[in-house]
XYZ file of C-alpha atoms in Angstrom:
746
model
C 12.801 -55.894 -13.413
C 12.613 -52.080 -13.708
C 14.659 -50.926 -16.430
C 16.335 -48.172 -14.090
C 16.987 -50.678 -11.369
C 18.503 -53.254 -14.079
C 20.661 -50.500 -15.453
C 21.825 -49.797 -11.786
C 22.299 -53.649 -11.069
C 24.646 -53.839 -14.242
C 26.782 -50.571 -13.204
C 27.446 -52.116 -9.762
C 28.110 -55.322 -11.207
C 30.635 -53.759 -13.731
C 32.389 -51.666 -11.302
C 36.147 -52.605 -10.474
C 35.712 -51.908 -6.672
C 32.697 -53.940 -6.025
C 32.321 -57.737 -5.764
C 29.599 -60.172 -4.677
C 26.901 -57.757 -6.063
C 23.571 -59.317 -5.012
C 20.223 -59.510 -6.940
C 17.901 -56.487 -6.176
C 15.414 -57.229 -3.345
C 12.144 -55.264 -3.111
C 10.848 -54.039 -0.070
C 8.861 -51.149 1.367
C 8.790 -49.105 -1.839
C 12.738 -49.414 -2.207
C 15.037 -51.633 -3.730
C 18.050 -52.819 -1.914
C 21.351 -54.198 -3.550
C 24.168 -55.421 -1.337
C 27.966 -55.844 -2.387
C 31.277 -56.051 -0.906
C 33.898 -53.197 -1.755
C 37.741 -53.247 -1.749
C 39.198 -50.929 0.503
C 42.848 -49.805 0.142
C 44.391 -50.061 3.237
C 47.480 -48.812 4.497
C 50.461 -50.513 3.841
C 51.402 -51.540 7.565
C 48.210 -53.262 8.127
C 47.631 -54.936 4.849
C 48.831 -58.426 6.191
C 46.261 -58.161 9.172
C 43.600 -57.137 6.762
C 41.951 -54.714 9.178
C 43.167 -51.082 10.643
C 43.485 -50.135 14.263
C 40.175 -48.647 14.382
C 38.381 -51.607 12.761
C 38.168 -50.822 9.029
C 38.349 -54.250 6.845
C 39.888 -54.657 3.650
C 36.716 -55.832 2.318
C 33.468 -54.234 3.490
C 29.930 -54.947 3.004
C 27.791 -52.188 1.757
C 24.345 -51.538 0.755
C 22.638 -49.401 -1.849
C 19.195 -48.524 -1.333
C 17.351 -47.237 -4.380
C 14.187 -45.086 -3.719
C 10.996 -45.212 -5.942
C 12.081 -42.166 -7.782
C 15.580 -43.482 -8.919
C 17.270 -42.431 -11.030
C 15.793 -38.761 -10.165
C 17.026 -39.108 -6.889
C 20.119 -40.939 -5.354
C 20.419 -44.336 -3.688
C 21.025 -44.171 0.156
C 24.600 -45.921 0.891
C 24.918 -48.075 4.183
C 27.740 -49.704 5.907
C 27.689 -52.617 8.484
C 26.050 -51.829 11.782
C 29.220 -52.241 13.718
C 31.100 -49.965 11.229
C 33.550 -47.751 13.311
C 31.702 -44.312 14.468
C 34.261 -42.284 15.597
C 35.189 -40.661 12.352
C 34.236 -37.585 10.814
C 31.572 -37.523 7.812
C 29.297 -40.046 9.654
C 25.413 -38.970 9.716
C 23.583 -39.639 13.056
C 23.292 -43.087 14.092
C 21.014 -45.316 16.444
C 22.409 -48.374 17.832
C 21.598 -51.499 15.883
C 21.044 -49.568 12.786
C 23.559 -49.758 9.735
C 25.910 -46.727 9.509
C 25.120 -44.020 6.764
C 28.538 -42.183 5.871
C 28.286 -38.684 4.333
C 30.060 -39.189 0.892
C 29.435 -35.761 -0.566
C 29.594 -32.341 0.327
C 26.460 -31.510 -1.394
C 23.106 -33.161 -1.861
C 23.598 -36.705 -3.184
C 20.872 -36.237 -5.856
C 23.035 -33.692 -7.596
C 26.156 -36.055 -7.399
C 23.972 -38.668 -9.025
C 22.837 -36.413 -11.895
C 26.444 -35.106 -12.739
C 28.326 -38.189 -12.330
C 25.812 -41.046 -12.187
C 25.769 -44.138 -9.996
C 29.622 -44.457 -10.747
C 30.247 -41.400 -8.939
C 28.373 -42.688 -5.907
C 30.573 -45.711 -5.853
C 33.885 -43.699 -6.430
C 32.882 -41.333 -3.646
C 32.405 -44.480 -1.407
C 35.492 -45.763 -2.387
C 37.461 -42.944 -1.774
C 35.569 -42.435 1.639
C 36.585 -45.735 2.946
C 40.281 -45.497 1.649
C 40.603 -41.922 3.558
C 38.811 -43.488 6.620
C 41.533 -46.314 6.667
C 44.289 -44.202 6.447
C 42.985 -41.479 9.039
C 42.772 -38.721 6.279
C 38.954 -38.026 6.168
C 39.879 -34.651 7.469
C 42.642 -32.283 7.677
C 42.717 -29.918 10.955
C 44.825 -27.341 8.843
C 41.289 -27.015 6.850
C 39.454 -26.871 10.153
C 37.212 -29.078 12.144
C 34.484 -30.893 10.511
C 31.283 -30.419 12.422
C 29.169 -33.518 13.403
C 27.045 -34.425 10.491
C 23.140 -33.288 10.965
C 22.419 -32.696 7.313
C 19.565 -35.394 7.244
C 17.945 -34.397 10.364
C 14.353 -33.113 10.557
C 14.421 -31.432 13.642
C 16.362 -28.022 13.856
C 17.136 -25.030 16.187
C 17.807 -21.430 14.893
C 20.207 -19.198 17.097
C 23.373 -17.294 16.812
C 26.312 -19.777 17.719
C 28.384 -16.654 18.305
C 26.006 -15.373 20.946
C 25.843 -18.671 22.599
C 29.616 -18.848 22.941
C 29.757 -15.401 24.499
C 26.548 -15.873 26.546
C 26.936 -19.448 27.958
C 29.030 -19.625 31.326
C 32.596 -20.684 30.953
C 32.377 -22.659 34.227
C 29.834 -25.188 32.814
C 26.860 -23.622 34.688
C 23.810 -23.758 32.526
C 22.357 -20.848 30.379
C 18.406 -21.049 30.276
C 16.585 -18.956 27.929
C 13.531 -19.289 25.772
C 12.134 -19.823 22.263
C 9.338 -20.465 20.106
C 8.761 -23.735 18.139
C 6.482 -25.350 15.681
C 6.240 -29.244 15.857
C 4.227 -32.220 15.000
C 4.706 -35.750 16.685
C 7.930 -36.605 15.182
C 9.835 -32.986 14.426
C 10.365 -29.858 15.950
C 11.680 -26.446 14.539
C 12.544 -23.989 17.369
C 13.960 -20.231 17.286
C 15.391 -18.954 20.168
C 14.873 -15.599 21.522
C 17.379 -12.938 20.160
C 20.474 -12.310 22.151
C 20.027 -15.243 24.358
C 18.807 -13.288 27.576
C 18.767 -15.465 30.954
C 14.938 -16.007 31.133
C 12.767 -18.280 33.282
C 11.738 -21.336 31.649
C 8.203 -21.650 30.351
C 6.451 -24.388 28.155
C 3.289 -23.618 26.311
C 1.297 -25.509 23.576
C -1.290 -24.301 21.372
C -3.189 -25.926 18.252
C -3.996 -24.140 15.058
C -7.588 -23.246 14.377
C -8.380 -26.432 12.247
C -8.748 -29.621 14.342
C -7.677 -31.846 11.635
C -3.915 -30.548 11.914
C -1.659 -32.664 13.756
C 0.800 -29.601 14.521
C 1.084 -27.504 17.311
C 3.447 -24.474 18.317
C 4.154 -22.401 21.322
C 7.133 -21.452 23.605
C 9.768 -23.738 25.233
C 12.975 -23.806 27.276
C 16.272 -23.729 25.732
C 19.402 -24.728 27.772
C 23.004 -24.212 26.798
C 25.819 -26.092 28.686
C 29.488 -25.810 27.836
C 31.874 -28.703 28.218
C 34.354 -28.088 30.808
C 37.030 -30.035 32.626
C 37.022 -31.059 36.338
C 38.087 -27.573 37.379
C 35.818 -25.801 35.221
C 38.156 -24.872 32.264
C 37.308 -25.465 28.558
C 37.782 -29.095 27.922
C 39.091 -29.681 24.020
C 37.794 -32.617 22.698
C 39.700 -33.607 19.845
C 38.160 -37.148 18.987
C 35.116 -37.807 16.929
C 32.175 -39.742 18.949
C 29.209 -41.281 17.361
C 25.884 -39.435 17.310
C 23.932 -42.114 18.779
C 21.401 -39.774 21.244
C 17.979 -41.275 21.111
C 16.512 -40.922 24.666
C 17.155 -38.980 27.815
C 19.768 -41.598 29.153
C 21.723 -41.494 26.102
C 21.660 -37.478 26.206
C 22.953 -37.421 29.607
C 25.769 -39.960 28.774
C 26.877 -37.909 25.523
C 26.883 -34.804 28.086
C 29.060 -36.681 30.578
C 31.380 -37.967 28.010
C 32.003 -34.796 26.354
C 32.654 -32.911 29.703
C 29.070 -31.113 30.330
C 27.813 -30.946 33.869
C 25.360 -33.820 33.313
C 24.150 -33.772 36.958
C 23.140 -30.096 36.845
C 21.460 -30.845 33.432
C 19.508 -33.782 34.599
C 18.457 -31.854 37.685
C 17.303 -28.921 35.691
C 15.233 -30.931 33.281
C 13.868 -33.596 35.506
C 13.039 -30.592 37.927
C 11.162 -28.580 35.490
C 9.165 -31.547 33.929
C 8.071 -32.444 37.291
C 6.988 -28.900 38.158
C 5.197 -28.725 34.931
C 3.302 -31.792 34.921
C 2.194 -31.120 38.731
C 0.318 -28.033 37.329
C -0.604 -29.311 33.831
C -1.944 -32.142 31.959
C -0.540 -32.606 28.439
C -0.947 -35.806 26.388
C 1.459 -34.437 24.010
C 4.097 -33.995 26.839
C 6.479 -31.129 26.848
C 9.593 -30.179 24.746
C 13.037 -28.713 25.739
C 15.857 -27.735 23.798
C 19.413 -28.523 25.153
C 22.627 -27.224 23.246
C 25.977 -28.627 24.309
C 29.003 -26.386 23.501
C 32.310 -28.364 22.764
C 35.555 -26.869 22.321
C 37.506 -28.237 19.447
C 41.251 -28.197 18.676
C 40.552 -26.227 15.176
C 38.121 -23.710 14.012
C 35.009 -25.138 12.539
C 34.986 -25.525 8.830
C 32.647 -22.511 7.771
C 33.074 -20.739 10.852
C 36.512 -19.076 11.028
C 37.568 -17.791 14.313
C 35.151 -20.368 16.295
C 36.619 -23.423 17.535
C 33.281 -24.167 19.643
C 30.852 -26.538 18.019
C 27.059 -26.528 19.148
C 25.119 -29.711 19.323
C 21.194 -29.206 19.753
C 19.079 -32.054 21.069
C 15.378 -31.823 21.192
C 13.787 -33.528 24.613
C 10.548 -34.612 24.653
C 8.876 -35.872 28.095
C 5.620 -37.417 27.772
C 4.820 -38.598 31.079
C 3.943 -37.137 34.445
C 7.735 -36.817 34.993
C 11.016 -37.296 33.173
C 11.871 -40.710 32.380
C 15.519 -41.830 31.115
C 13.521 -43.666 28.156
C 11.900 -40.499 26.748
C 12.731 -39.433 23.372
C 15.511 -37.167 22.403
C 16.144 -36.126 18.892
C 19.406 -34.977 17.643
C 18.621 -31.412 15.809
C 20.365 -29.625 13.313
C 21.531 -25.928 14.029
C 20.896 -22.730 11.866
C 22.568 -19.629 12.500
C 19.751 -16.862 13.148
C 19.944 -14.179 10.569
C 22.702 -11.596 11.154
C 25.092 -9.420 9.663
C 27.639 -11.787 9.851
C 25.695 -14.680 8.453
C 24.668 -12.359 5.598
C 28.477 -11.310 4.927
C 29.379 -15.088 5.058
C 26.790 -16.058 2.782
C 27.482 -13.216 0.218
C 31.179 -14.358 -0.020
C 32.237 -10.939 1.780
C 34.916 -10.984 4.313
C 33.726 -10.007 7.913
C 34.750 -6.666 8.805
C 34.761 -4.978 12.258
C 33.888 -1.638 10.314
C 30.554 -0.142 11.195
C 30.843 3.054 9.118
C 27.525 4.863 9.054
C 25.851 4.650 5.724
C 23.109 7.256 4.982
C 20.529 6.807 2.194
C 19.148 10.060 1.011
C 15.926 8.959 -0.772
C 14.332 5.523 -0.133
C 12.502 5.591 -3.737
C 12.594 2.747 -6.269
C 16.388 3.036 -6.726
C 17.551 3.805 -2.993
C 15.450 1.138 -1.623
C 16.769 -1.692 -3.844
C 20.407 -0.662 -3.336
C 20.073 -0.507 0.496
C 18.558 -3.816 0.421
C 21.480 -5.180 -1.593
C 23.681 -3.691 0.770
C 21.773 -5.192 3.948
C 21.685 -8.601 2.508
C 25.489 -8.457 1.927
C 25.729 -7.729 5.530
C 26.230 -3.878 5.637
C 23.988 -2.204 8.330
C 24.266 0.966 10.417
C 22.143 2.523 7.660
C 20.311 5.754 8.302
C 17.125 6.092 5.972
C 16.302 9.783 5.068
C 12.943 10.306 3.402
C 9.663 12.388 4.108
C 7.408 10.576 1.516
C 4.884 7.796 2.300
C 4.301 4.444 0.347
C 1.783 4.941 -2.333
C -0.162 2.048 -4.104
C 2.121 2.856 -7.353
C 5.072 2.339 -5.600
C 4.333 -1.351 -5.759
C 5.635 -1.106 -9.417
C 9.303 -0.497 -8.853
C 9.790 -0.170 -4.902
C 11.940 -2.841 -3.305
C 9.071 -3.205 -0.625
C 5.540 -3.912 -1.296
C 3.078 -1.243 -0.018
C 0.149 -2.412 1.925
C -3.001 -2.903 -0.310
C -5.309 -1.593 2.591
C -4.716 0.589 5.261
C -5.921 3.769 6.732
C -2.300 5.594 6.475
C 0.320 4.358 4.361
C 3.618 4.051 5.975
C 6.749 6.224 5.528
C 9.335 4.848 2.927
C 12.030 5.128 5.432
C 10.383 3.575 8.195
C 9.653 0.653 6.189
C 13.212 0.102 4.897
C 14.344 0.641 8.706
C 11.965 -2.570 9.609
C 12.930 -4.235 6.501
C 16.684 -3.971 7.443
C 15.937 -4.880 11.269
C 14.119 -8.191 9.936
C 17.726 -8.805 8.631
C 19.417 -8.394 11.917
C 20.622 -4.899 11.598
C 19.163 -3.717 14.655
C 21.377 -0.574 14.157
C 19.276 1.073 11.296
C 17.390 4.129 11.689
C 14.791 6.150 9.837
C 14.243 9.960 9.573
C 11.099 11.454 8.434
C 12.844 14.520 6.700
C 13.432 16.291 3.527
C 16.659 15.148 2.014
C 17.999 18.465 1.924
C 17.459 19.325 5.723
C 20.589 17.318 7.018
C 22.827 18.893 4.308
C 21.944 22.417 4.964
C 21.700 22.139 8.771
C 24.649 21.188 10.978
C 22.614 20.270 13.977
C 20.174 17.893 11.657
C 23.637 16.415 10.221
C 24.932 15.474 13.305
C 21.890 13.648 14.000
C 21.601 11.986 10.806
C 24.894 11.589 9.404
C 26.567 11.191 13.132
C 29.836 13.006 14.113
C 32.265 10.063 12.821
C 33.189 8.522 9.364
C 30.049 8.335 7.053
C 29.282 7.400 3.627
C 26.067 9.371 2.184
C 24.502 8.052 -0.774
C 21.986 10.311 -2.580
C 19.446 8.474 -4.611
C 16.736 11.152 -4.980
C 17.231 12.369 -8.302
C 16.395 15.774 -7.125
C 18.263 18.843 -8.472
C 17.254 20.615 -5.293
C 18.926 17.889 -3.211
C 22.193 18.049 -5.784
C 22.273 21.647 -5.242
C 21.939 21.572 -1.444
C 25.100 19.296 -1.592
C 27.119 21.788 -3.462
C 26.579 24.356 -0.396
C 26.274 21.865 2.299
C 28.146 23.065 5.366
C 27.700 19.625 7.026
C 29.962 18.016 4.077
C 32.394 21.089 3.327
C 33.868 21.927 6.750
C 37.621 21.171 7.188
C 38.319 17.629 7.497
C 35.012 16.568 7.225
C 35.015 12.542 7.631
C 31.849 12.317 5.495
C 31.700 11.471 2.005
C 29.138 11.877 -0.708
C 28.056 9.296 -3.553
C 25.337 10.136 -6.037
C 23.503 7.219 -7.931
C 20.744 7.613 -10.686
C 19.540 6.444 -14.036
C 18.639 8.358 -17.438
C 16.627 7.341 -20.404
C 14.174 4.850 -18.821
C 17.027 2.891 -17.100
C 19.375 2.353 -20.079
C 21.916 4.559 -18.411
C 22.891 4.200 -14.740
C 25.646 6.221 -13.125
C 27.505 6.222 -9.838
C 29.542 9.261 -8.765
C 31.670 9.387 -5.751
C 33.283 12.600 -4.318
C 37.040 12.868 -3.717
C 38.387 13.233 -0.313
C 37.836 16.365 1.265
C 35.565 17.021 -1.538
C 38.517 17.816 -3.758
C 35.633 16.389 -6.520
C 32.345 17.015 -6.011
C 29.086 15.545 -7.515
C 28.570 18.543 -9.726
C 31.990 18.017 -11.103
C 31.165 14.440 -11.935
C 28.079 15.287 -13.496
C 29.492 18.101 -15.582
C 32.223 15.643 -16.579
C 29.539 12.844 -17.973
C 28.024 15.353 -20.229
C 31.368 16.360 -21.488
C 32.107 12.576 -22.152
C 28.876 12.849 -24.294
C 30.588 15.548 -26.753
C 33.006 12.779 -27.492
C 31.085 9.689 -27.471
C 27.969 9.189 -29.776
C 27.214 5.911 -28.084
C 26.901 7.282 -24.646
C 25.204 10.431 -25.991
C 22.526 8.398 -27.808
C 21.852 6.226 -24.960
C 21.776 8.915 -22.500
C 19.399 11.169 -24.554
C 17.024 8.083 -24.797
C 13.824 8.446 -26.473
C 11.894 11.022 -23.949
C 13.450 10.626 -20.666
C 11.892 13.535 -19.262
C 9.929 13.078 -16.137
C 6.374 12.436 -16.935
C 3.122 12.954 -15.118
C 1.775 9.370 -14.493
C -1.593 9.382 -13.680
C -2.050 7.106 -10.595
C -5.813 8.090 -9.783
C -8.473 10.588 -10.963
C -7.005 13.976 -10.523
C -3.721 12.347 -8.912
C -0.474 12.544 -10.472
C 3.233 11.409 -9.836
C 6.174 13.225 -11.564
C 8.201 10.179 -12.374
C 10.084 8.568 -15.175
C 8.286 5.522 -16.718
C 10.593 2.598 -16.157
C 10.154 -1.077 -15.864
C 11.250 -2.706 -12.495
C 13.609 -5.078 -14.139
C 15.739 -1.845 -15.409
C 15.778 -0.275 -11.745
C 16.749 -3.820 -10.243
C 19.614 -4.044 -12.829
C 20.769 -0.753 -12.293
C 20.511 -1.056 -8.407
C 22.518 -4.433 -8.394
C 25.436 -3.364 -10.472
C 25.664 -0.050 -8.477
C 25.393 -1.986 -5.282
C 28.499 -4.294 -6.002
C 30.655 -1.243 -6.666
C 29.501 0.463 -3.463
C 30.057 -2.985 -1.495
C 33.841 -3.085 -3.009
C 34.513 0.397 -2.119
C 33.135 -0.146 1.448
C 35.470 -3.238 1.859
C 38.583 -1.789 0.370
C 38.260 1.715 1.156
C 36.936 4.727 -0.607
C 38.915 6.051 -3.350
C 40.726 9.141 -2.808
C 40.097 10.658 -6.169
C 36.666 11.198 -7.573
C 35.110 8.340 -9.621
C 32.740 8.280 -12.494
C 31.070 5.061 -13.122
C 28.490 5.181 -15.965
C 26.936 1.954 -17.324
C 25.167 1.880 -20.601
C 22.570 -0.863 -22.000
C 24.323 -3.061 -24.377
C 22.688 -3.984 -27.751
C 20.882 -7.310 -26.311
C 19.156 -4.821 -23.952
C 19.747 -7.168 -21.096
C 23.316 -6.391 -19.913
C 25.104 -3.305 -19.464
C 28.624 -2.081 -20.501
C 30.448 0.125 -17.734
C 33.226 2.524 -17.854
C 34.881 4.260 -15.083
C 36.877 7.505 -14.891
C 38.981 8.958 -12.047
C 38.964 12.741 -11.885
C 42.085 14.471 -10.141
C 41.263 17.308 -7.741
C 39.231 20.101 -9.122
C 40.589 23.421 -9.095
C 38.470 25.965 -7.249
C 38.831 29.519 -7.840
C 37.607 32.998 -6.124
C 37.260 35.508 -8.772
C 39.571 38.249 -8.336
C 37.448 41.018 -9.419
C 35.219 42.768 -7.379
C 31.843 42.293 -9.337
C 32.511 38.323 -9.362
C 33.062 37.897 -5.565
C 29.690 36.225 -4.971
C 30.643 33.552 -7.327
C 32.785 30.309 -7.336
C 34.366 28.751 -10.339
C 35.247 25.286 -10.432
C 37.633 23.956 -13.277
C 37.913 20.354 -13.731
C 41.330 18.621 -13.735
C 41.087 17.516 -17.421
C 40.438 21.204 -18.416
C 43.112 22.629 -16.112
C 45.635 20.010 -17.642
C 44.859 20.747 -21.334
C 45.128 24.735 -20.603
C 48.248 24.035 -19.045
C 49.814 21.863 -21.624
C 48.503 24.495 -24.578
C 50.039 27.196 -22.851
C 53.230 25.638 -22.361
C 53.430 24.645 -25.776
C 52.954 28.087 -27.277
C 55.992 29.214 -25.109
C 56.210 33.047 -25.170
C 53.107 33.463 -27.245
C 49.642 33.950 -25.698
C 47.082 31.443 -26.648
C 43.573 30.680 -25.474
C 40.238 29.384 -26.451
C 36.419 29.162 -25.743
C 35.172 27.676 -22.229
C 32.280 25.290 -21.820
C 30.472 24.703 -18.368
C 27.483 24.385 -16.285
C 26.199 27.414 -14.380
C 24.197 26.896 -11.160
C 22.446 30.170 -10.185
C 20.942 28.765 -6.939
C 24.429 27.897 -5.470
C 26.456 30.634 -7.558
C 28.860 28.008 -8.920
C 30.063 27.933 -12.360
C 31.790 24.448 -13.419
C 34.111 24.772 -16.531
C 34.220 21.185 -17.899
C 35.094 21.627 -21.422
C 37.125 23.508 -24.045
C 36.599 24.845 -27.646
C 39.601 25.113 -29.597
C 40.643 28.701 -30.671
C 39.444 29.227 -34.393
C 42.071 29.341 -37.292
C 41.775 33.395 -37.314
C 42.836 33.800 -34.022
C 45.864 35.817 -33.303
C 48.730 34.954 -30.919
C 51.586 37.250 -30.151
C 53.825 37.539 -26.894
C 51.815 40.543 -26.006
C 48.044 39.544 -26.721
C 45.861 36.915 -27.640
C 42.865 37.613 -29.841
C 40.162 34.949 -30.085
C 38.969 34.510 -33.707
C 35.421 34.412 -35.077
C 35.661 31.863 -38.039
C 33.226 28.792 -37.186
C 33.247 29.559 -33.562
C 29.357 30.156 -33.084
C 28.888 26.898 -34.948
C 31.332 24.941 -32.590
C 29.953 26.267 -29.627
C 26.474 25.281 -30.797
C 27.478 21.891 -31.690
C 28.994 21.413 -28.210
C 25.936 22.462 -26.243
C 23.918 19.914 -28.595
C 26.255 17.077 -28.160
C 26.482 17.721 -24.454
C 22.863 17.432 -24.437
C 22.125 21.052 -23.466
C 24.121 20.896 -20.064
C 27.183 22.695 -21.133
C 27.006 26.142 -22.262
C 29.568 28.675 -23.406
C 30.714 30.200 -20.071
C 33.421 32.646 -21.319
C 37.190 32.494 -22.518
C 40.658 31.630 -21.491
C 43.779 32.749 -22.488
C 47.432 32.649 -21.257
C 49.963 35.047 -19.842
C 53.379 33.439 -20.184
C 54.976 36.221 -18.225
C 52.528 36.091 -15.499
C 50.354 39.093 -14.102
C 46.644 40.033 -13.486
C 43.802 40.822 -15.934
C 44.829 43.472 -18.198
C 42.471 46.512 -19.076
C 42.033 44.708 -22.527
C 40.926 41.423 -20.827
C 38.518 43.381 -18.623
C 37.089 45.093 -21.584
C 36.560 41.806 -23.488
C 35.044 40.085 -20.375
C 32.783 42.835 -20.046
C 31.651 42.832 -23.652
C 30.865 38.929 -23.440
C 28.803 39.723 -20.153
C 26.695 42.076 -22.282
C 26.018 39.701 -24.808
C 25.049 36.900 -22.159
C 22.323 39.276 -20.834
C 22.515 38.542 -17.297
C 24.086 35.327 -17.362
C 27.498 35.448 -15.587
C 30.579 35.162 -18.051
C 34.023 34.219 -17.033
C 37.750 35.205 -18.097
C 40.250 32.262 -16.934
C 43.799 33.464 -17.207
C 46.952 30.830 -17.035
C 49.969 32.049 -15.482
C 53.293 29.972 -14.610
C 52.274 30.534 -11.049
C 48.733 29.485 -11.477
C 45.133 30.401 -12.557
C 43.284 33.457 -11.838
C 39.494 34.215 -12.951
C 37.116 37.024 -13.144
C 33.463 36.730 -13.353
C 31.339 39.551 -14.980
C 27.387 39.535 -14.698
C 25.385 42.554 -15.846
């Protein structure tokens, strides 16, 4: 005896639920062992030894072990006349033993985790629940008819079938494509399930040895209704015993489908086809019955209609009642709802517009993550075409040979369309265009709520976003996010602007570099080892300005960034600005993330005539620190030096940090004089530790008694502006009633 079979035989003999275990019997490459299993019947029927539905106190069972046991699980069978009006029973043909479904997943996995004892325990538990009517709890939902073991299948949207199939029981006839051999068939219905004239075609592959063929075939949907045409709720399980045309019609009739109409259509189509064609293989037609159940289906919340597909194969010159019919499994066609469910996301009715500015390596991966999680309605904006070197990191693979490489945006639109997102569009545009032009913005962003994700890593696009009329008008429903990487992917970031742009991307970037001043770890990783853009030669005399980086680094960042975006889209974008930055950990595999929320940025218009073309933005953290320091000094004026970032293209100054007043500074109720002891060194250190992003941009001081800039303040500002040699300088004044600022540029 095979050692593995011997071990199984011993386990069966020793299990307390089994008696009369037979010796192993060899046959057809498999080994069968029979036994009797004790069933715990409800108290009220124990004396009778059998339940009202025919389950006995002792049931015969068979364990059939495959050749690759113990890598594969045995198949468990019950007697031929075992009750079939139960859930969790696999399709059955009259005269065959009954095959119960014992485990939610693959039995092979069960036997690897719990061994043969686990299979026996599951069978014992299954029979006990079957005897007491507890195989299913309707509060959890209706268990669909088991079709896991079937080899023929049909792919279509059950939700579309429910909507498109007439509610009065008349037939919906549409089309599909199929791939088949003599015993199996896989069909895919036309998307949308439109009403189409039936058509069957058959084509063979080029190789004559192949036994497979393919083509088009009709697909018929029939809803089960009562005598007056209302949906008929079927609350009892019926055995899946369909095996020929006659048993299919009987099944349809029992469930409430218009079997006469179904028979007329099928026989009429078959007769008409065979009058004009001769096919030894016959023809195939898919029939799908829609049955109303008393509860939503398990795994399909909100849908209480079960779909039961069948593959009908007519082989003669007309339809015979003995022609074969195979029960088939149903698979959902790819759709946003299916993707959401598979991703574990709650189905949402929100169709908020998503705009991807840039479809490069990071943007393409983020978009695919979003699309695969069920998020669609994405507009792709990019004016570049794919190039061979994009194959190193782009989410999509550029074609190896082509006369003209496709645009990145159009490739992304097609990829998302294949995932069922038919509402995605592409725009062959420079990403700056919709930001700067209101007309283009309405076309690309739409006029309703939209989330715009900038992944271009372009300073020009970032600058355009600062002055964008498409984002900055009053009560704009559009929100801007920005995602990117530094230091060959060791650092990744995601910025989310605040509501009504009370915090902007430029503020969040300045805050990130201010954080570097106080975190050596962040600073070290952000600086990297040569993170500047590099000319990569992708051909003789052909270069691409890019950051050398492994695809795995981009994928890591894209996955984590996408996860946060998905959370925001599901729960609502935060009202405050959000700065998320991830830093590669010491293993070089994972990332450690931190998130900071920024309050509204203070936007000031300079009070003096010379600075009226400039805007000054003071981060909330800076404004709060100045307010606290000013109040702590009471009646005396105080102050310090300001650190910020200047954008000459947008004429914007962002104040992101402070340098404390030197110890030789003088504070009186009338004046504040900024000292010089160690000031230059402190400013240089601040510039270096912010990785050169923040510079000395001017000074601040307090006016505890209020008032505007004094003559001394203006003179001091002028002197600083002279030293800056053409770079604007600012003087920020704190007053109890609010801040004022002056800007000077000479």
